[in-house]
Coordinates of C-alpha atoms and ligand atoms in Angstrom, one line a residue:
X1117 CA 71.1 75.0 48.9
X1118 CA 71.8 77.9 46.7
X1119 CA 74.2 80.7 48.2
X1120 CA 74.3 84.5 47.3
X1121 CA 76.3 87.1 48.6
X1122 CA 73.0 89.6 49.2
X1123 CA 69.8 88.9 49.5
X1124 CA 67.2 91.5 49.0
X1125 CA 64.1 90.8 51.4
X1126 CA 61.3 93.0 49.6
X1127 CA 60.5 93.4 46.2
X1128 CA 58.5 96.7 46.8
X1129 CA 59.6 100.0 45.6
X1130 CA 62.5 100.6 47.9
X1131 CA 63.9 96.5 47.6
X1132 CA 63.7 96.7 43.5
X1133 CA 65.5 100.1 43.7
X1134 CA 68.1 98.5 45.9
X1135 CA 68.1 95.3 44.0
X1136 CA 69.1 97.3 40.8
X1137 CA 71.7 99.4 42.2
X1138 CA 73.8 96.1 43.6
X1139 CA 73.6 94.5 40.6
X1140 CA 74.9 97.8 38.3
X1141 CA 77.4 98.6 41.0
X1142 CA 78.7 95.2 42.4
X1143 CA 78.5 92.5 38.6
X1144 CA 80.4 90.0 40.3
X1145 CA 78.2 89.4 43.9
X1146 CA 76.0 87.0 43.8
X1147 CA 72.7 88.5 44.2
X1148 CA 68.7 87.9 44.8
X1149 CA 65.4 89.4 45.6
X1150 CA 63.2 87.7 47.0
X1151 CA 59.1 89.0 47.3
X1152 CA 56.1 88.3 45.9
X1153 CA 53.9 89.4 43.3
X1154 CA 51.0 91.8 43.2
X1155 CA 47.9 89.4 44.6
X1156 CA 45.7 88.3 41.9
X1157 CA 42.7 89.0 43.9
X1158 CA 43.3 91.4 47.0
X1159 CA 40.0 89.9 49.1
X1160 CA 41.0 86.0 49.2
X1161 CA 45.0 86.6 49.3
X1162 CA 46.2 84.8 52.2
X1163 CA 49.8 86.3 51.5
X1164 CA 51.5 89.5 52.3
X1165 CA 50.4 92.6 51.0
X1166 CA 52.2 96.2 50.0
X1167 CA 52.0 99.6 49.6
X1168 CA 52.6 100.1 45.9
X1169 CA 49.4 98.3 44.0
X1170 CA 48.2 101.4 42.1
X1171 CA 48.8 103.1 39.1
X1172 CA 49.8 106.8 39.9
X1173 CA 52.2 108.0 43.2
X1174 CA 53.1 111.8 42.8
X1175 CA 56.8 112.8 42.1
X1176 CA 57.6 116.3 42.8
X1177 CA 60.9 118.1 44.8
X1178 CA 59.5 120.3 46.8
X1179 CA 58.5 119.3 50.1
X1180 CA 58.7 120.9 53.8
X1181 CA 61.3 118.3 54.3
X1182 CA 64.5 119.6 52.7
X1183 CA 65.6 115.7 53.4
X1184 CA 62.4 114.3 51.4
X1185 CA 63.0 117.5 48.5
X1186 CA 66.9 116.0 48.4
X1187 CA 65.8 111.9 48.4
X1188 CA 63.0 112.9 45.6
X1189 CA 65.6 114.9 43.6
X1190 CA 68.1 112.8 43.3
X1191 CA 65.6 109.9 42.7
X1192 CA 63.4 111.9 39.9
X1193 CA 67.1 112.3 38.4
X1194 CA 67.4 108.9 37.4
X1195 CA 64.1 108.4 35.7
X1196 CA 65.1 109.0 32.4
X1197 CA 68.1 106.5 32.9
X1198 CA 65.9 103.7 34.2
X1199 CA 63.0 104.1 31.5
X1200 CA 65.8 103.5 28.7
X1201 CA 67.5 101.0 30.3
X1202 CA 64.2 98.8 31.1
X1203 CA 62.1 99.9 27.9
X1204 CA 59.5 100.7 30.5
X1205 CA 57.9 104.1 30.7
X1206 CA 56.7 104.9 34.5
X1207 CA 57.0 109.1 34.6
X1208 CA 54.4 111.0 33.6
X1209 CA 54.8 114.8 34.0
X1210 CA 51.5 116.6 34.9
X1211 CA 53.2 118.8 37.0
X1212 CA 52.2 119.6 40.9
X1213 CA 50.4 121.8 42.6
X1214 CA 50.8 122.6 46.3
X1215 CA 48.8 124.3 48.3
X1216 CA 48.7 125.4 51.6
X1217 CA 47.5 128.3 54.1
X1218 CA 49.4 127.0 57.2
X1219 CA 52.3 129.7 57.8
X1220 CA 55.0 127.3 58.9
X1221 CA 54.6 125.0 56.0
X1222 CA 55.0 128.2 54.1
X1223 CA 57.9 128.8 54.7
X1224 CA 59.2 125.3 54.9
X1225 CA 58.4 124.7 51.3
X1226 CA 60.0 128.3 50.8
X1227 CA 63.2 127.1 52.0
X1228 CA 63.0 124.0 50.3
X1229 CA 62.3 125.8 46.5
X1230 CA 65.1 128.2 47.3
X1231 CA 67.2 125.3 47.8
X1232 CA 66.4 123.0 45.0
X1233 CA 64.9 125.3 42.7
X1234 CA 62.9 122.9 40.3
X1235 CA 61.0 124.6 38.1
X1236 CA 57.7 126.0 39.2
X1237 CA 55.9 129.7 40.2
X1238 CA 54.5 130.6 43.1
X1239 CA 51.1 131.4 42.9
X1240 CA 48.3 133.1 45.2
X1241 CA 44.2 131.6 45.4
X1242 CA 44.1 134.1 41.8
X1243 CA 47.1 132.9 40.5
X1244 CA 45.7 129.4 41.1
X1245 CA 42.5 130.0 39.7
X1246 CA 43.8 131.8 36.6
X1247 CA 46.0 128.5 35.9
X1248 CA 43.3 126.0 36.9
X1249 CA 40.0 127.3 36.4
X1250 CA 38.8 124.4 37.2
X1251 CA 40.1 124.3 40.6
X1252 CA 38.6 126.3 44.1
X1253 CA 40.9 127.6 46.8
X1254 CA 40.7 129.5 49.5
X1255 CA 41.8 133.0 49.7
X1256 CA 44.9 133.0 51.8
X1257 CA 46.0 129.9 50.2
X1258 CA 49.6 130.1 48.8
X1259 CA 50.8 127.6 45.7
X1260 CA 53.5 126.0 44.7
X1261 CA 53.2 125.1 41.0
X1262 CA 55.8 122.6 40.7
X1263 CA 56.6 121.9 36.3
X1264 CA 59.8 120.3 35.1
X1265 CA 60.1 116.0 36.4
X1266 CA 57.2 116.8 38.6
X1267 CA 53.6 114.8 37.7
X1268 CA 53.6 111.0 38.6
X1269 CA 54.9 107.7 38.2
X1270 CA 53.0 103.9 37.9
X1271 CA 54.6 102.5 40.6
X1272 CA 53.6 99.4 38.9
X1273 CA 55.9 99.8 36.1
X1274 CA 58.8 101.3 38.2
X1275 CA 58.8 98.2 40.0
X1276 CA 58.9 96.3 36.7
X1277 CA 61.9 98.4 35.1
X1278 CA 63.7 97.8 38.5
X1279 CA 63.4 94.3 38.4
X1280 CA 64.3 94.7 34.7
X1281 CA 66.8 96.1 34.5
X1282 CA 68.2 93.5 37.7
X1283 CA 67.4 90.7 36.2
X1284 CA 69.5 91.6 33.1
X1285 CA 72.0 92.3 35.1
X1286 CA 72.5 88.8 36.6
X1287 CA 70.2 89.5 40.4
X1288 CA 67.9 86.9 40.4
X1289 CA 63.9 87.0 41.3
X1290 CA 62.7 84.2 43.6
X1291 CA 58.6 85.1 44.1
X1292 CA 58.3 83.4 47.8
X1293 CA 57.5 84.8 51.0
X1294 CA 60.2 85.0 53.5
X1295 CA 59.3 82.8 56.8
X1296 CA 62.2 83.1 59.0
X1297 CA 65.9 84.7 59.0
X1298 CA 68.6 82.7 61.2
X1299 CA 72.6 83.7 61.9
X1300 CA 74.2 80.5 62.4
X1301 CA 77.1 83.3 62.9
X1302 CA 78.6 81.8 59.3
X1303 CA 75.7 83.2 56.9
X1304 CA 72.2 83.8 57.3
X1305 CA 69.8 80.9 56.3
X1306 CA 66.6 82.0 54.6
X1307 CA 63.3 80.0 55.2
X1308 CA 60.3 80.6 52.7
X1309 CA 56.8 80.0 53.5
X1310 CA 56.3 78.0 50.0
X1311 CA 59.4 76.0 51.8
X1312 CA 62.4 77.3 49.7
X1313 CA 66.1 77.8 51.9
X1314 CA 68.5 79.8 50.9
X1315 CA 71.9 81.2 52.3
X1316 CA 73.0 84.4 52.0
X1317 CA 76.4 86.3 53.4
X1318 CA 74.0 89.6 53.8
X1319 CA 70.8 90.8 53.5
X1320 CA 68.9 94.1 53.1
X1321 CA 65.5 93.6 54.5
X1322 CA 62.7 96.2 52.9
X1323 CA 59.8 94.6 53.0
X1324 CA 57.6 97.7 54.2
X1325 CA 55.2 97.4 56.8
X1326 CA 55.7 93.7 56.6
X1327 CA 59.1 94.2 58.2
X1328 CA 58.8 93.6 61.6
X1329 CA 57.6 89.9 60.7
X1330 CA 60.8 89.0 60.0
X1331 CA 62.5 90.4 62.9
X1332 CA 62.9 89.2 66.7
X1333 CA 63.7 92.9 67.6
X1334 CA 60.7 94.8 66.9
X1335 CA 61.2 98.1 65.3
X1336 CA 59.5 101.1 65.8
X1337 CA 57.5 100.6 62.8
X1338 CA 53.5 101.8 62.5
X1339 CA 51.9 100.2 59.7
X1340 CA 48.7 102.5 59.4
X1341 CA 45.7 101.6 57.2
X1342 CA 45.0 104.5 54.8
X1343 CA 41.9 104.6 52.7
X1344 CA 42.1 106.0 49.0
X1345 CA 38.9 107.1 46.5
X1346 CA 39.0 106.3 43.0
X1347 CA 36.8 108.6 40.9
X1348 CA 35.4 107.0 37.9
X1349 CA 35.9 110.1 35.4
X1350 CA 34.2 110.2 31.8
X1351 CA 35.7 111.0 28.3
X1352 CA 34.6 114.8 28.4
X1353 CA 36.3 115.3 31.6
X1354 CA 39.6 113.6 31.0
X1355 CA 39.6 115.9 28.2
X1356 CA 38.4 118.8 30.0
X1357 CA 40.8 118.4 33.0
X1358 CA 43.8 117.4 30.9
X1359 CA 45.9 120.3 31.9
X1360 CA 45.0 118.9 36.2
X1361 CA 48.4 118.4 37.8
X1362 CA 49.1 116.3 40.8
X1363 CA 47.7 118.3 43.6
X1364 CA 48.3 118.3 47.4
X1365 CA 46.5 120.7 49.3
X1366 CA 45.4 121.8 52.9
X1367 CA 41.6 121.2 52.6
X1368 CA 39.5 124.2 54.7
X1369 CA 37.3 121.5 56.4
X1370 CA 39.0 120.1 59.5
X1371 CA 37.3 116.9 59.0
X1372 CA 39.7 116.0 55.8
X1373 CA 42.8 118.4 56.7
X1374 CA 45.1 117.8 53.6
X1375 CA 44.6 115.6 50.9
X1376 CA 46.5 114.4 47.8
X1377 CA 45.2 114.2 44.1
X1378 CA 46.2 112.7 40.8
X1379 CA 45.3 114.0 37.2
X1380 CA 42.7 111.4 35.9
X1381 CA 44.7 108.3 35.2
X1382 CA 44.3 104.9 33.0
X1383 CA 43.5 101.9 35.7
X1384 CA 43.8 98.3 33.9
X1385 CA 40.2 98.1 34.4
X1386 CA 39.7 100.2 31.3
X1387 CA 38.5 103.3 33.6
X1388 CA 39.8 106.3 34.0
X1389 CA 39.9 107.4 38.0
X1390 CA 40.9 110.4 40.2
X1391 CA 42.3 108.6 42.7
X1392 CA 43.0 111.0 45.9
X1393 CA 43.2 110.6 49.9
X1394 CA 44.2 112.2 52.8
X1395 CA 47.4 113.3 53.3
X1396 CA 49.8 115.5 55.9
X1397 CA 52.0 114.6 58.8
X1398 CA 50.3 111.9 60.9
X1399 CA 48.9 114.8 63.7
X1400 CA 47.2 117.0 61.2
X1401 CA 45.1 113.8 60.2
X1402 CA 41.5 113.2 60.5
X1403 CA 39.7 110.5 62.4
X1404 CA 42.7 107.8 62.6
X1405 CA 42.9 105.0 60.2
X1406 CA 43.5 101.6 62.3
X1407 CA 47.3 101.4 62.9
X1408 CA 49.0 97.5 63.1
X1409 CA 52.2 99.0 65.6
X1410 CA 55.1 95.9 65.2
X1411 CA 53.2 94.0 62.9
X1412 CA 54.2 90.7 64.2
X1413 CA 52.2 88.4 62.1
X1414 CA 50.2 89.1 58.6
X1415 CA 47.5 88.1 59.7
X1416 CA 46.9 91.5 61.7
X1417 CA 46.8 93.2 57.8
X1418 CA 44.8 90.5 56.2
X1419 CA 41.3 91.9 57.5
X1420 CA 42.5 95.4 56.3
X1421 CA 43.6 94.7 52.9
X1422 CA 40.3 92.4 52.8
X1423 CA 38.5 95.3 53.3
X1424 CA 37.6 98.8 51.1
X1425 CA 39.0 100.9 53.2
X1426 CA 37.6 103.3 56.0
X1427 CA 34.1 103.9 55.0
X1428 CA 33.6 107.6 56.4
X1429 CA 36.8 108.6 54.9
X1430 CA 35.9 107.7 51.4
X1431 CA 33.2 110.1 51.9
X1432 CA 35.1 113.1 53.2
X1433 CA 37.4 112.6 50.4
X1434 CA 34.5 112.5 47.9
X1435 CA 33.1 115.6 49.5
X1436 CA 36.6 117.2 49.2
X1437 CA 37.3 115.8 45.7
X1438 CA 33.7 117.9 44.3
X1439 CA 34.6 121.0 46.5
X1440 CA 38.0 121.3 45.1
X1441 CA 36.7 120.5 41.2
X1442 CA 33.3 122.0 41.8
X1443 CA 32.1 120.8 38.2
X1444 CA 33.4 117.7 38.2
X1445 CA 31.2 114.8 36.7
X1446 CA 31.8 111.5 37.3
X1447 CA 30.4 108.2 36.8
X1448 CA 31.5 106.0 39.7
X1449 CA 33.3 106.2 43.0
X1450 CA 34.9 103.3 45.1
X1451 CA 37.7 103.6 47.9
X1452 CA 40.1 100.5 48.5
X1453 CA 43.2 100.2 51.3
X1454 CA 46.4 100.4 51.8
X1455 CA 49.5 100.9 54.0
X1456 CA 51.5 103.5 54.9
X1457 CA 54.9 102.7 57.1
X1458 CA 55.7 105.4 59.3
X1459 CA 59.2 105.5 61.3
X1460 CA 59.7 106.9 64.7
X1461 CA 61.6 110.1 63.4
X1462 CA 59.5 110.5 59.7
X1463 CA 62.6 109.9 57.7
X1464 CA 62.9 106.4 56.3
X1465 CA 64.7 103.5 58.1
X1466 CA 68.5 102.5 56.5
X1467 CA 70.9 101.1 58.8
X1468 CA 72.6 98.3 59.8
X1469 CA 70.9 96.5 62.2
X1470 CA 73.7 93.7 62.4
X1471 CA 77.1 94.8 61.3
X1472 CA 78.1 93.3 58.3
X1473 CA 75.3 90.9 58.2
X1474 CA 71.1 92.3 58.2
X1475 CA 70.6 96.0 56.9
X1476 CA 67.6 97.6 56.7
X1477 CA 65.5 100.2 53.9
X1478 CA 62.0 100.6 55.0
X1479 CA 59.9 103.0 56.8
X1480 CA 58.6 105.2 53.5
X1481 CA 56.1 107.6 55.5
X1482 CA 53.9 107.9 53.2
X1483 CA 55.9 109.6 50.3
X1484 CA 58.4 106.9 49.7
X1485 CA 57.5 106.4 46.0
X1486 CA 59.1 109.2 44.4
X1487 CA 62.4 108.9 45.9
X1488 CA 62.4 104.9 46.3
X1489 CA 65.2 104.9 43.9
X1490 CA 67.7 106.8 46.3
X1491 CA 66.5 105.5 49.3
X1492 CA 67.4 102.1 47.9
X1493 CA 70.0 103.3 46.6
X1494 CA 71.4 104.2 49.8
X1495 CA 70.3 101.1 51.5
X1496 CA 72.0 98.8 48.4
X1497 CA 75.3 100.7 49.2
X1498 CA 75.5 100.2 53.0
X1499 CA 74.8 96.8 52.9
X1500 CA 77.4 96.0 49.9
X1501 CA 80.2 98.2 51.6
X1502 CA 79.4 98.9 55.3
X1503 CA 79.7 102.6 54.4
X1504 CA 77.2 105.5 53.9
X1505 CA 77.2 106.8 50.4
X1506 CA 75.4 109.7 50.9
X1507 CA 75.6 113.6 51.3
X1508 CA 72.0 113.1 53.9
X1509 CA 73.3 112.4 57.6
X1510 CA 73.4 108.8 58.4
X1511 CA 71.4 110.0 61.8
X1512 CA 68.8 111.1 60.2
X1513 CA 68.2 107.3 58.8
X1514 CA 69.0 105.4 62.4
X1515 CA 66.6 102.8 63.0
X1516 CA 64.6 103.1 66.5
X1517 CA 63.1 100.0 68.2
X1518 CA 59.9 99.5 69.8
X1519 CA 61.6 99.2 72.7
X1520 CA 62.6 102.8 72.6
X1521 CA 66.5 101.9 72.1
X1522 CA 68.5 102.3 68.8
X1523 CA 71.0 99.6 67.8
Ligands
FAD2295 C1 47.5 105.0 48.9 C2 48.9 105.4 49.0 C3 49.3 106.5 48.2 C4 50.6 106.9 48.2 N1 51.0 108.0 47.5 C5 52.3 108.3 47.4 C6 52.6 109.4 46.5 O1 51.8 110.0 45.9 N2 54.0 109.7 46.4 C7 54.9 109.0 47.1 O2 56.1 109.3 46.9 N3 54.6 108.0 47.9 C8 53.3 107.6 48.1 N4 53.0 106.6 48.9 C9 54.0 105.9 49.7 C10 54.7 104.8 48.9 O3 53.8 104.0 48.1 C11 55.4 103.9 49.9 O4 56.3 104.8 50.7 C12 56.3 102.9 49.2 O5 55.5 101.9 48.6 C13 57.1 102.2 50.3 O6 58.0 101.3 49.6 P1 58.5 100.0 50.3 O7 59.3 99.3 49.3 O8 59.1 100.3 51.7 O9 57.2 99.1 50.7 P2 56.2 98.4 49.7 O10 56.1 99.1 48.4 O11 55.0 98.1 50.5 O12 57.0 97.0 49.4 C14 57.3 96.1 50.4 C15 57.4 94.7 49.7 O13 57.8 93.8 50.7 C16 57.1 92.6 50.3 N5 57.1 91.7 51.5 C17 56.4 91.8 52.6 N6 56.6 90.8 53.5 C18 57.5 90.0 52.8 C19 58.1 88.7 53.2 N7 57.8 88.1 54.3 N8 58.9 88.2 52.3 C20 59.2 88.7 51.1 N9 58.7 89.9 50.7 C21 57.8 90.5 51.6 C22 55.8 93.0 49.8 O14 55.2 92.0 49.0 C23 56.1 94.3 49.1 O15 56.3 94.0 47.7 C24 51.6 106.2 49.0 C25 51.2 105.1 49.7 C26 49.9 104.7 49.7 C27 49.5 103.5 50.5

């Protein structure tokens, strides 16, 4: 049975991120990811499923979290490094555009440019339109128009580069799905479903809202479906809208609430979409999306991911999506699923859950894309060393239990 100092449970966005940063900073540990693939058809998979099977995830600083504006920052900082060190290119930077009317997130997102500063202007519903043109806003809207690293990545390809730029390294990729975890109180013996075993002396579990699976401890860990809409947009309108940032806005009917918007983007079925959906903190969402709390078995996703999606949602958003680009053409519009992992305290999950033995990176809220690389980062570090490497406050990270309890 092959042995490995850390193994990294999750291949997503947050494990590749980790995977890398153990193999730059710690050459001589013997190291593995292990997670599967993209699906080669998402409605007969049987397997586990993720959060990152798209081809646009908007990157930007500022946030009403000056925690999130920090994890993106010092994430978006190591873009550059990542592209030349994989030959992969995953940043595109279309810039984004926030928008809101709600006074407290105001001044949360105030606080937050103050601090960081990235480049942008803050504009009024004018300011907005004068910019965009093609875009509508209300009146007492206020913008943020985020330029500099801000735009999107293919979390695609930033998975790819990770897992790149690991490999190289010496980590190495094993493609099964983990079954079971046991402590023998020597090492930690890892079962696959496709019947691989494995030993490890650690591991760093991030496999999303697949987590809880793997753990006899359920955490407080809500996998909620959320439905996207992919606007099929044609030639004359890429061109047309080619200056259209990424875009998250308060929407003025309370049916949709907020949503989030890419620029049209390049999908490897040769179409171009606008993909968008609804976005905010969970209690300023519409209608609820089904939510799987402590996942304890796939199968509770399989019928989601097997499905398109909330119907009625895909038609707010299509509503919002022509009310906010009141020209717009397009040609087709579908809507597909996915997952969003939301913690107890809305700040990701890294901590140790067994001294010196299980750590844990998961929990991305929502906006975990961006700033996967530090949040793995972070993870990587703690479970190599035992210490937090970080200027963010370990509390702020503590896992919570469905029980209620911490560790
Ligand atoms: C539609 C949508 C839009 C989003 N938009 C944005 C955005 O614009 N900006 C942004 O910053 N964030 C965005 N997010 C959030 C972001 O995609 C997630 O926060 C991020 O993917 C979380 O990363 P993760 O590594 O925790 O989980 P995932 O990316 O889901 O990865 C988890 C991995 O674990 C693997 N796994 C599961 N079970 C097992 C097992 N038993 N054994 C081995 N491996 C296993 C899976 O195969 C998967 O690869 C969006 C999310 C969704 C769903």
């Amino acid at each position: 049975m092959t042995s490995y100092d850390i193994a990294v449970i999750g291949l997503g966005l947050i494990g590749s991120a980790a995977l890398r940063h153990l193999s730059l900073s710690f050459p001589n540990l013997r190291l593995c990811g292990i997670g599967p693939d993209e699906p080669s058809d998402r409605k007969t998979h049987q397997g586990v499923f993720a959060s990152h099977y798209d081809q646009g995830r908007i990157t930007r600083v500022l946030d009403p979290s000056q925690l999130c504006g920090e994890l993106a920052r010092e994430s978006i900082a190591r873009y550059a490094d990542i592209e030349a060190a994989s030959g992969l290119q995953f940043h595109h930077r279309s810039g984004c555009l926030r928008a809101t009317d709600i006074e407290e997130r105001i001044a949360e997102v105030d606080a937050c440019a103050r601090r960081y500063n990235p480049p942008h202007q803050r504009l009024d519903a004018a300011g907005c339109k004068a910019v965009y043109p093609f875009l509508s806003f209300s009146d007492d809207f206020v913008a943020w128009d985020e330029k500099g690293e801000a735009g999107y990545i293919n979390p695609r390809s930033l998975i790819a580069a990770q897992l790149r730029v690991a490999g190289a390294n010496g980590a190495e990729i094993n493609r099964e799905i983990v079954s079971a975890i046991d402590d023998d109180g020597d090492g930690l013996t890892i079962r696959t479903r496709e019947g691989g075993l494995l030993r490890a002396r650690k591991l760093l579990l991030a496999a999303g809202g697949y987590s809880n699976t793997l753990l006899d401890r359920k955490l407080a860990l809500a996998a909620k479906g959320h439905t996207i809409l992919l606007a099929e947009v044609p030639p004359d309108e890429i061109k047309r809208l080619r200056a259209m940032p990424s875009i998250i806005s308060r929407f003025e009917d309370p049916s949709v609430a907020s949503l989030y918007m890419l620029p049209p983007v390049p999908y490897p079925d040769g179409k171009t979409y606008i993909k968008l959906g609804p976005s905010g903190r969970p209690q300023e969402l519409p209608a609820p999306e089904p939510t799987f709390d402590a996942v304890k078995d796939d199968g509770q996703l399989l019928d989601w991911f097997h499905s398109d999606g909330r119907e009625d949602i895909a038609e707010a958003m299509r509503a919002a999506l022509h009310r906010k680009i009141p020209d717009l053409k397009t040609q087709s519009h579908h809507s597909a699923p996915c997952l969003i992992t939301n913690s107890a305290h809305g700040n990701p999950y890294i901590d140790a859950l067994e001294d010196g033995r299980i750590y844990l990176a998961t929990a991305g809220n929502g906006y975990a894309a961006k700033s996967s690389d530090e949040i793995g980062r972070i993870g990587a570090m703690f479970c190599a060393t035992g210490e937090w490497h970080s200027g963010l406050d370990r509390a702020d990270f503590r896992a919570v239990y469905a029980d209620g309890g911490s560790k």
